Coordinates of C-alpha atoms and ligand atoms in Angstrom, one line a residue:
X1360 CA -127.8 -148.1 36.1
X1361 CA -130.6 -148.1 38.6
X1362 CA -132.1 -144.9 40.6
X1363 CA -130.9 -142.6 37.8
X1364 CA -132.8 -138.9 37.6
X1365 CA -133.3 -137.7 34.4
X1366 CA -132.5 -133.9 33.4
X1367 CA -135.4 -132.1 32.6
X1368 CA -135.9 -132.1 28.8
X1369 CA -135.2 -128.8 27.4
X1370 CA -137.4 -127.0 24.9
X1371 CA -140.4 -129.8 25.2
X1372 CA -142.6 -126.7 25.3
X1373 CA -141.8 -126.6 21.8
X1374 CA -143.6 -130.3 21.1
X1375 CA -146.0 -130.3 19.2
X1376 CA -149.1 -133.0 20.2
X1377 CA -150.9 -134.2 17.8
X1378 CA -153.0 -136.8 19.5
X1379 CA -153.3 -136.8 23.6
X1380 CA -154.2 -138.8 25.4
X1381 CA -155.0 -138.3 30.0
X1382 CA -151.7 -139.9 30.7
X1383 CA -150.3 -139.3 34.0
X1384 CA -146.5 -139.4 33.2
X1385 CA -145.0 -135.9 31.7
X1386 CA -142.4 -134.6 29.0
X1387 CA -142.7 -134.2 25.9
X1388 CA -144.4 -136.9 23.6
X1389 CA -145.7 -137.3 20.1
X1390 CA -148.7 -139.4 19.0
X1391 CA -150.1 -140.2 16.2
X1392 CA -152.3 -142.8 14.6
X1393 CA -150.9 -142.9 11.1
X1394 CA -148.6 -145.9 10.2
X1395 CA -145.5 -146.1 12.1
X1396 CA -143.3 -145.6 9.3
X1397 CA -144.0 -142.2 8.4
X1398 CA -141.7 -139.5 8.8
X1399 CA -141.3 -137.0 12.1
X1400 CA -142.9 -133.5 11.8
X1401 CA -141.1 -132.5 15.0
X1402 CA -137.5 -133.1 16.4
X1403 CA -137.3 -132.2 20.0
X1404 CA -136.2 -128.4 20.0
X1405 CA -132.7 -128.8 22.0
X1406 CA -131.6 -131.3 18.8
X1407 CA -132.4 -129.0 16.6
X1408 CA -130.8 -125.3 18.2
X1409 CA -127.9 -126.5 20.5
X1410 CA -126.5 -129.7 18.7
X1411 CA -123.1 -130.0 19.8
X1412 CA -122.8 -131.8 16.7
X1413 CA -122.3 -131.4 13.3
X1414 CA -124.6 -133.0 10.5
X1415 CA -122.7 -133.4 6.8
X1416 CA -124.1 -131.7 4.1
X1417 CA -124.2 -133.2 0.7
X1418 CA -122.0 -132.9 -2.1
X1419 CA -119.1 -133.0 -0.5
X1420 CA -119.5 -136.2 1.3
X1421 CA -116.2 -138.1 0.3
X1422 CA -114.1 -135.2 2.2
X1423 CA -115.6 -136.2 5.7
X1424 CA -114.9 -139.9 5.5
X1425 CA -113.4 -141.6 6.8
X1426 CA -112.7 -139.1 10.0
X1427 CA -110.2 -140.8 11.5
X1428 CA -107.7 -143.5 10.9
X1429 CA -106.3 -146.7 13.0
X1430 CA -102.8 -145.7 12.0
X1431 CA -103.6 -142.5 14.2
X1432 CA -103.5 -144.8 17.4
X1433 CA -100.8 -146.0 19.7
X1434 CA -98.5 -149.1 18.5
X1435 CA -99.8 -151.8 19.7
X1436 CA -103.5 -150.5 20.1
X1437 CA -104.8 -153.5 18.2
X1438 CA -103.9 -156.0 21.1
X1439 CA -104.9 -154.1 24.2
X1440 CA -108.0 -153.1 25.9
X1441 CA -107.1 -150.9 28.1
X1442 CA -105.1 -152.5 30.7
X1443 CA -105.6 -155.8 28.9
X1444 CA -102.3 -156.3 27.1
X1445 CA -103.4 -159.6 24.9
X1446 CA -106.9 -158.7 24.0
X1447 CA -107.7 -160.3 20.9
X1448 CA -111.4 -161.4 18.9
X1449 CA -112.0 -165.1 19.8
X1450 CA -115.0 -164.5 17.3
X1451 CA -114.9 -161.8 14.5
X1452 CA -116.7 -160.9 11.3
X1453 CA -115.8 -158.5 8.3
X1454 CA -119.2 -157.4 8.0
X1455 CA -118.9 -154.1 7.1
X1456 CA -116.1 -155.2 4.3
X1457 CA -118.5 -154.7 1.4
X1458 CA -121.0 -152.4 2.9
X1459 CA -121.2 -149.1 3.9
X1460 CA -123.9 -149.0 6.1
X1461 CA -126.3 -146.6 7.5
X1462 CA -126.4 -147.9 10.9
X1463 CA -124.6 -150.7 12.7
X1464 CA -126.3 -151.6 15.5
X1465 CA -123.8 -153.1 18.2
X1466 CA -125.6 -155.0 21.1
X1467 CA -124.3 -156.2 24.3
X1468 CA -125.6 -159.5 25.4
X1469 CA -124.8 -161.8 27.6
X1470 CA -122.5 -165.6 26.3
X1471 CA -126.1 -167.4 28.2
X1472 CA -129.1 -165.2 26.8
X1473 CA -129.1 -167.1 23.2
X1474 CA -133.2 -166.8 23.3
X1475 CA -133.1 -163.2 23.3
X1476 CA -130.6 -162.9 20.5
X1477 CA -132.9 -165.2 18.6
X1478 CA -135.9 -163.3 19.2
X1479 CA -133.8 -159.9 17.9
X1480 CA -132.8 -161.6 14.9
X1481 CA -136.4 -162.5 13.9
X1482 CA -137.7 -158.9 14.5
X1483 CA -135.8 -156.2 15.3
X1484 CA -132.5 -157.0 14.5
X1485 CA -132.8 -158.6 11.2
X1486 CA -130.1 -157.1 8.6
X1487 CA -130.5 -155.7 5.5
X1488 CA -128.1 -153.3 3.4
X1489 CA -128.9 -150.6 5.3
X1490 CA -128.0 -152.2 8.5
X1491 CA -125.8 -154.5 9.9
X1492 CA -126.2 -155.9 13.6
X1493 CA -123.9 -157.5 15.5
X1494 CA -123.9 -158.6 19.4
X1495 CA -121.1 -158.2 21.5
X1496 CA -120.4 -161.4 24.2
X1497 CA -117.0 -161.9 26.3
X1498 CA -115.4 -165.3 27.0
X1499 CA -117.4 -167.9 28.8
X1500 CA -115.9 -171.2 29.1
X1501 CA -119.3 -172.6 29.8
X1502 CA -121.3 -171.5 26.9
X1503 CA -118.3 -172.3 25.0
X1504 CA -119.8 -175.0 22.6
X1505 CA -122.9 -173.6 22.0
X1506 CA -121.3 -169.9 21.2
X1507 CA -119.4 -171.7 18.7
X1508 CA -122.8 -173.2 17.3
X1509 CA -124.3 -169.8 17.4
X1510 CA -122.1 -168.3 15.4
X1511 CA -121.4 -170.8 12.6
X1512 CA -125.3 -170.6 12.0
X1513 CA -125.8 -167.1 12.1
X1514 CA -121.9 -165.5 12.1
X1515 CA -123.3 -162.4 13.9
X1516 CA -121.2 -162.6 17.5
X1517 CA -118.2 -160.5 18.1
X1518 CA -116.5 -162.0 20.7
X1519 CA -113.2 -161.1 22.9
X1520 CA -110.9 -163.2 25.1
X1521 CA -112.0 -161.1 28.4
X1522 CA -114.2 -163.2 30.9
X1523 CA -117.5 -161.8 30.1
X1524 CA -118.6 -160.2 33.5
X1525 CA -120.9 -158.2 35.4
X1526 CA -117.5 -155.7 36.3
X1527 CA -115.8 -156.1 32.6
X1528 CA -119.3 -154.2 31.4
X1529 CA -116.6 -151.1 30.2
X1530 CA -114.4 -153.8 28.3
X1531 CA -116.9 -155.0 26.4
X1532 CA -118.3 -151.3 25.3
X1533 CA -114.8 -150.3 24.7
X1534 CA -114.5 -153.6 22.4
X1535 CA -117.5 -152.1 20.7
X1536 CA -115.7 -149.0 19.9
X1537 CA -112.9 -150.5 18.9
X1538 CA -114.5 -153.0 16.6
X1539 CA -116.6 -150.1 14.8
X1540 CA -113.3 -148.1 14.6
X1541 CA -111.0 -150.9 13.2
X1542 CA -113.5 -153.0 11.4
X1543 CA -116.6 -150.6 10.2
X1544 CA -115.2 -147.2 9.9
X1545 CA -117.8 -146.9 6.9
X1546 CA -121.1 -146.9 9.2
X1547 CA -122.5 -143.3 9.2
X1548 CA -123.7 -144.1 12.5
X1549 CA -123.2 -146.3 15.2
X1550 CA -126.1 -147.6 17.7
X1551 CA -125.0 -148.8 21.4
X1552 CA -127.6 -151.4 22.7
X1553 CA -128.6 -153.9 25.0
X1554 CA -130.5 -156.9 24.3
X1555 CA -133.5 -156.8 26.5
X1556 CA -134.7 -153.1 24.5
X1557 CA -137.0 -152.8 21.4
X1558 CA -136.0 -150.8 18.5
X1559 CA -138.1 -149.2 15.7
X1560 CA -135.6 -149.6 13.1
X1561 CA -137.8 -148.0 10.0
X1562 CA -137.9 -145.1 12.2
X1563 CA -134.4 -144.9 13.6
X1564 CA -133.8 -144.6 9.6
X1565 CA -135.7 -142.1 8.9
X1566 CA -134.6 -140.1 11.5
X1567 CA -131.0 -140.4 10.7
X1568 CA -132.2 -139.9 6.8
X1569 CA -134.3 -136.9 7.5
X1570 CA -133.6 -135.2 10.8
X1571 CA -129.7 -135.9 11.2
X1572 CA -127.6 -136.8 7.5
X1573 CA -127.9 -140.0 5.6
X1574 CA -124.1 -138.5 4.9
X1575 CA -123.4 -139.3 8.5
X1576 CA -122.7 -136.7 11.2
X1577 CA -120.0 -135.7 13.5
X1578 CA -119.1 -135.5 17.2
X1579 CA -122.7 -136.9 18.0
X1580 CA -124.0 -138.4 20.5
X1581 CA -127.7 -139.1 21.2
X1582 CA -129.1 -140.9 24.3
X1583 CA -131.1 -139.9 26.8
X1584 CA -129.1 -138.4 29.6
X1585 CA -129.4 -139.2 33.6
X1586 CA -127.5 -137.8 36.3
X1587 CA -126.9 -139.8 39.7
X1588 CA -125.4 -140.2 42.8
X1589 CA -122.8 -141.9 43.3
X1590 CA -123.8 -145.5 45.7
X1591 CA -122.1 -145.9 48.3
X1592 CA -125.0 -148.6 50.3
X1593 CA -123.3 -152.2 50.2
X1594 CA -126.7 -153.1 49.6
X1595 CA -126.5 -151.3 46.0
X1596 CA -125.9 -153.8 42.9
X1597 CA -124.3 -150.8 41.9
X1598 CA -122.3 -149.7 45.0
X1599 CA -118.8 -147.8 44.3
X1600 CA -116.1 -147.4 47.1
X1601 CA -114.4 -143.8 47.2
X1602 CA -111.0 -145.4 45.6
X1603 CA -113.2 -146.1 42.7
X1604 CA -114.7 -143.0 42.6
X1605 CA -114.0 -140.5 44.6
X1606 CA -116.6 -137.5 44.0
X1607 CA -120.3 -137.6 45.1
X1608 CA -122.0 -137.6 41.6
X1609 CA -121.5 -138.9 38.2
X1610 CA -121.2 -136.4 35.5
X1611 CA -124.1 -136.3 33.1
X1612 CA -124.1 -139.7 30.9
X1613 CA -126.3 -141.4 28.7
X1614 CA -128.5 -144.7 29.8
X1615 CA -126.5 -147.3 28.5
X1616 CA -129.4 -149.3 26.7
X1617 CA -129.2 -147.0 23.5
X1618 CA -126.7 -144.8 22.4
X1619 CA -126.1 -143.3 19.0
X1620 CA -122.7 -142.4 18.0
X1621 CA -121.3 -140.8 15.0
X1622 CA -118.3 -142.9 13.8
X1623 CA -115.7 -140.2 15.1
X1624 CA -116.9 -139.8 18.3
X1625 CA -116.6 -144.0 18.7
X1626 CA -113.3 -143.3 17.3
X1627 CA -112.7 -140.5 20.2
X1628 CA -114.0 -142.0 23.1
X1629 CA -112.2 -145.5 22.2
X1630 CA -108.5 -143.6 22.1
X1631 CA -109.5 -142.2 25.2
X1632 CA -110.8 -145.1 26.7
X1633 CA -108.0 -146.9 26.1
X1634 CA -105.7 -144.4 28.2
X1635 CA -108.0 -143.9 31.1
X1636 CA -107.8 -145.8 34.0
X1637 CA -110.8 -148.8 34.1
X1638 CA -114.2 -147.3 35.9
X1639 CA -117.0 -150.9 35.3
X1640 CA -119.8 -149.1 34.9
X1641 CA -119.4 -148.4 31.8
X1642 CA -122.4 -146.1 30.4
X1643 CA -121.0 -143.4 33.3
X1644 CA -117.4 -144.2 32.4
X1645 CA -117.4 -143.6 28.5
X1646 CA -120.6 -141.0 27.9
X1647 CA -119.8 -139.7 31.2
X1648 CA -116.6 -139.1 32.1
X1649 CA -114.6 -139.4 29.2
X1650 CA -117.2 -137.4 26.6
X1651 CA -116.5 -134.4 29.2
X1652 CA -113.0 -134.7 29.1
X1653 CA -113.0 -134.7 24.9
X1654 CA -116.3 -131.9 25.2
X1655 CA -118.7 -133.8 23.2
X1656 CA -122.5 -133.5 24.3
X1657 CA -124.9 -135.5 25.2
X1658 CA -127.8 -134.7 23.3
X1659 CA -131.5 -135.9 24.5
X1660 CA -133.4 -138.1 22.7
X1661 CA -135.6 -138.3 25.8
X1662 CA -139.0 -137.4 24.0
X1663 CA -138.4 -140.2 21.3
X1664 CA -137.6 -142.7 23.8
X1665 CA -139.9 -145.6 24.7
X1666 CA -140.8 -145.1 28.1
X1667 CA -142.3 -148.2 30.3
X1668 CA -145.3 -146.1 30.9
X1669 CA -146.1 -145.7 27.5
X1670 CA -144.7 -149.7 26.5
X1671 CA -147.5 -150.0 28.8
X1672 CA -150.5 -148.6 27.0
X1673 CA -148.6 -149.0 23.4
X1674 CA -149.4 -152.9 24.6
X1675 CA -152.5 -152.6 26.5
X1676 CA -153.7 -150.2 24.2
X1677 CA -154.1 -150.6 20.5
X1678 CA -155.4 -147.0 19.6
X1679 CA -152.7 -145.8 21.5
X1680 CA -149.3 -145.3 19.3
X1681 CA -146.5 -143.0 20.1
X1682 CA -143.5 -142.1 17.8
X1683 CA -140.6 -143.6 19.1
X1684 CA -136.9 -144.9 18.1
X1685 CA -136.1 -147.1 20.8
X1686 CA -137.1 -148.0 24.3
X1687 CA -136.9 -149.3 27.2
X1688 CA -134.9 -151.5 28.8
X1689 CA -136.0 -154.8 30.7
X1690 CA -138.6 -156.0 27.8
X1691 CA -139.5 -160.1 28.0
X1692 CA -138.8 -161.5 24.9
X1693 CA -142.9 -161.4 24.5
X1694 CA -142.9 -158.0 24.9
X1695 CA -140.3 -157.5 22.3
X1696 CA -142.2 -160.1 19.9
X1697 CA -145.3 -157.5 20.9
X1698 CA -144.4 -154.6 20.4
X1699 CA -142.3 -155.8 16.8
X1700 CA -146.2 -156.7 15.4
X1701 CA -147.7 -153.5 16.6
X1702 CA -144.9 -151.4 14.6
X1703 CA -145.3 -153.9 11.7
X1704 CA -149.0 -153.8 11.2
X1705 CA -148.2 -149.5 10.3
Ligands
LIG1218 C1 -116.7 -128.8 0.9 O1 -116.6 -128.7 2.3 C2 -115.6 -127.7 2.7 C3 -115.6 -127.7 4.2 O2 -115.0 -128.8 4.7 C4 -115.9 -126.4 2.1 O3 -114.9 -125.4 2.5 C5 -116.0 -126.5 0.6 O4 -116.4 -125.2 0.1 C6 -117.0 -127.5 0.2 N1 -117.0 -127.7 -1.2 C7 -118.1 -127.7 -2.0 C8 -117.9 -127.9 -3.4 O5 -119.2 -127.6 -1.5
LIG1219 C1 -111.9 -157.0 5.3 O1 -111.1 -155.9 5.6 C2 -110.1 -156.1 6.5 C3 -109.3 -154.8 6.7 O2 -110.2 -153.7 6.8 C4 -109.1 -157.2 6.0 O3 -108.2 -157.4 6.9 C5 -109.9 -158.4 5.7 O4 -109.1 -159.4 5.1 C6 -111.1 -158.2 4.8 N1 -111.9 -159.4 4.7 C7 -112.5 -159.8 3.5 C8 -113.3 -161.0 3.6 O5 -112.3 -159.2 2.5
LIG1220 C1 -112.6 -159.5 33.6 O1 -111.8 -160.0 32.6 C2 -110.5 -160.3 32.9 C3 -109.8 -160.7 31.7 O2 -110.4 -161.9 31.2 C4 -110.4 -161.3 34.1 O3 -109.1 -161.5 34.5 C5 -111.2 -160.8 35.3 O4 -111.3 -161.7 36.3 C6 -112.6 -160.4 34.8 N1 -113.3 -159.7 35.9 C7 -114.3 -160.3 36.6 C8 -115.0 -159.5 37.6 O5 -114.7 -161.4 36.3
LIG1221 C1 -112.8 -128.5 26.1 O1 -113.3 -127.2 26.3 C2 -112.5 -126.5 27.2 C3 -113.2 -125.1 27.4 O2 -113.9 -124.6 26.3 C4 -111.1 -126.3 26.6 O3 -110.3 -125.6 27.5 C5 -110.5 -127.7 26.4 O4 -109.3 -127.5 25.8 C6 -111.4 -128.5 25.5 N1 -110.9 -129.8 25.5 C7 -110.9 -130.6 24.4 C8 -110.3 -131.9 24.5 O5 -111.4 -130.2 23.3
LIG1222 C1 -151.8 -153.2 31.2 O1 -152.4 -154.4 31.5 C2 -151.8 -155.1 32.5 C3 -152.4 -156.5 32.6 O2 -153.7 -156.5 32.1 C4 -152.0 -154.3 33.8 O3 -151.4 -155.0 34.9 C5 -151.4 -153.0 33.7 O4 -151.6 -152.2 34.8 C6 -151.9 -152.3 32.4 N1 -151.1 -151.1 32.3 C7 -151.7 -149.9 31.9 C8 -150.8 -148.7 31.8 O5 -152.9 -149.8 31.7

């Protein structure tokens, strides 16, 4: 969503600089010139006192897995999305069959951006046992064929029978959830993307090895969090009538471009999801509306976030380097190619 303010970061007095640089933007951020794989010294200080979630401890790992069960949901469930009554996959893998991975990375792209898919799968995206990635499309009868193409070389789409639009974004996130809960209930943890973001996967791994569980964790969910008006302008791509929503502002919610989820709290949000009443924009309906009504908090990775400032510099720049897991959204497949050789060369 556009014209989002961020909350203010809590605890970034408690970050800890290592290199600084004059930059004009503020928060809390972490440089460093050592190799980009190493692990972080600091978490931000409100992950670490006021999680809101729960990390699992070893040992007893097998008692925490899996959380929750399909047989748990509605009869019928596996047909509908939420007012949908004949959902099915027109496209569907069993990659997480013979797998338990660390972290399935779930991104939504569009049926016509098969250039920016291809550039994922050469850097970021590529798998390994440790991850699996996936991208989420909708229906499109014209990209029809060359879906079909798409997937038979590289069987990585997910794909359901809803016309993939700009107003069925909350479908295709809720299909997300669904296909984690029903077909990879073994991922420790679950990463929401789009496809125009970079992401540092050797440190999204340590992170979750060494500052969350490699056991997995529960009730999480870690994005960075906006608050916004709600727009009424008809000029607004993003305007909302009162039926749709009647109140003035959103409730706090995560930008949609990358969210991480513990497998329960996708379970949760999906068997709420499919109950509530369909709200399109779909990063205020699910980590907005629908975490408050189950309690689960959004917990800000703001400081480890890629900001376009410092994409910026990180590209201009190459003594600059900051410590980052993912960031932001909008990159040209160029600067995704860019910024994938600037994390490689460590
Ligand atoms: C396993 O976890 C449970 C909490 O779910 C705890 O009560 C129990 O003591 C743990 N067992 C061991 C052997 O650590
Ligand atoms: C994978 O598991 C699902 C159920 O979880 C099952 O329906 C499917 O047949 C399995 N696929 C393979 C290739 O084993
Ligand atoms: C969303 O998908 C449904 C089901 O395919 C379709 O009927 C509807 O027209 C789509 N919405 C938009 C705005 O295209
Ligand atoms: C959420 O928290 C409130 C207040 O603590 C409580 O009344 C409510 O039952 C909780 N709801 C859920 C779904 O846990
Ligand atoms: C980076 O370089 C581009 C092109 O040379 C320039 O337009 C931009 O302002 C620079 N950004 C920063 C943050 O220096």
């Amino acid at each position: 969503m556009l014209d989002k303010r961020r909350l203010p970061t809590i605890g970034s007095s408690s970050c800890h600089l290592i290199f600084v640089l004059a930059l004009t933007f503020t928060g809390c951020v972490f440089f460093s010139y050592h190799n980009a794989y190493q692990v972080f010294t600091v978490l931000p200080a409100n992950v670490m006192n006021n999680p809101g979630y729960f990390l699992i401890p070893p040992g007893n790992s097998t008692e925490y897995s899996p959380p929750y069960t399909t047989s748990e949901l509605e009869i019928g469930d596996e047909t509908t999305l939420i007012d949908l009554k004949s959902f099915r996959f027109t496209m569907n893998h069993d990659m997480c069959n013979n797998t338990q991975p660390l972290l399935l990375m779930m991104i939504h792209s569009s049926p016509k951006n098969l250039q920016k898919r291809n550039v994922i799968r050469e850097t970021w995206g590529r798998r390994s046992s440790l991850v699996t990635t996936l991208f989420l499309v909708g229906w499109s009868e014209e990209y029809k064929v060359e879906l079909e193409e798409e997937d038979m070389k590289y069987g990585d789409l997910i794909q359901g029978n809803f016309l993939d639009a700009y107003r069925n974004m909350t479908y295709k996130h809720v299909m997300a959830l669904k296909w984690a809960t029903y077909h990879c209930a073994s991922a420790k943890y679950i990463l929401k993307l789009d496809d125009d973001v970079f992401v540092h996967v050797p440190a999204v791994l340590d992170f979750l090895k060494h500052h969350l569980s490699p056991w997995g964790a529960r009730r999480l969910i870690l994005c960075d969090p906006l608050t916004a008006k709600v727009k009424r302008s008809y000029r607004s791509k993003w305007r909302v009538s009162p039926r749709e929503y009647p109140r003035r502002h959103y409730p706090v919610y995560c930008a949609g471009w990358g969210i991480l989820y513990s497998p329960d709290t996708a379970f949760l949000l999906y068997r709420e999801a499919q109950k509530e009443p369909y709200f399109w924009i779909d990063d205020v309906h699910i980590t907005g509306t629908i975490a408050g009504k189950l309690n689960l908090t959004q917990v800000s990775l703001h400081s480890l976030v890629l900001t376009k400032e410092e994409k910026e510099y990180m590209l201009n720049d190459s003594a600059f380097f900051k410590e980052f897991l993912f960031g932001p959204p909008n990159l040209t497949e160029n600067e995704i190619r860019a910024l994938h050789s600037i994390v490689s060369r460590g």
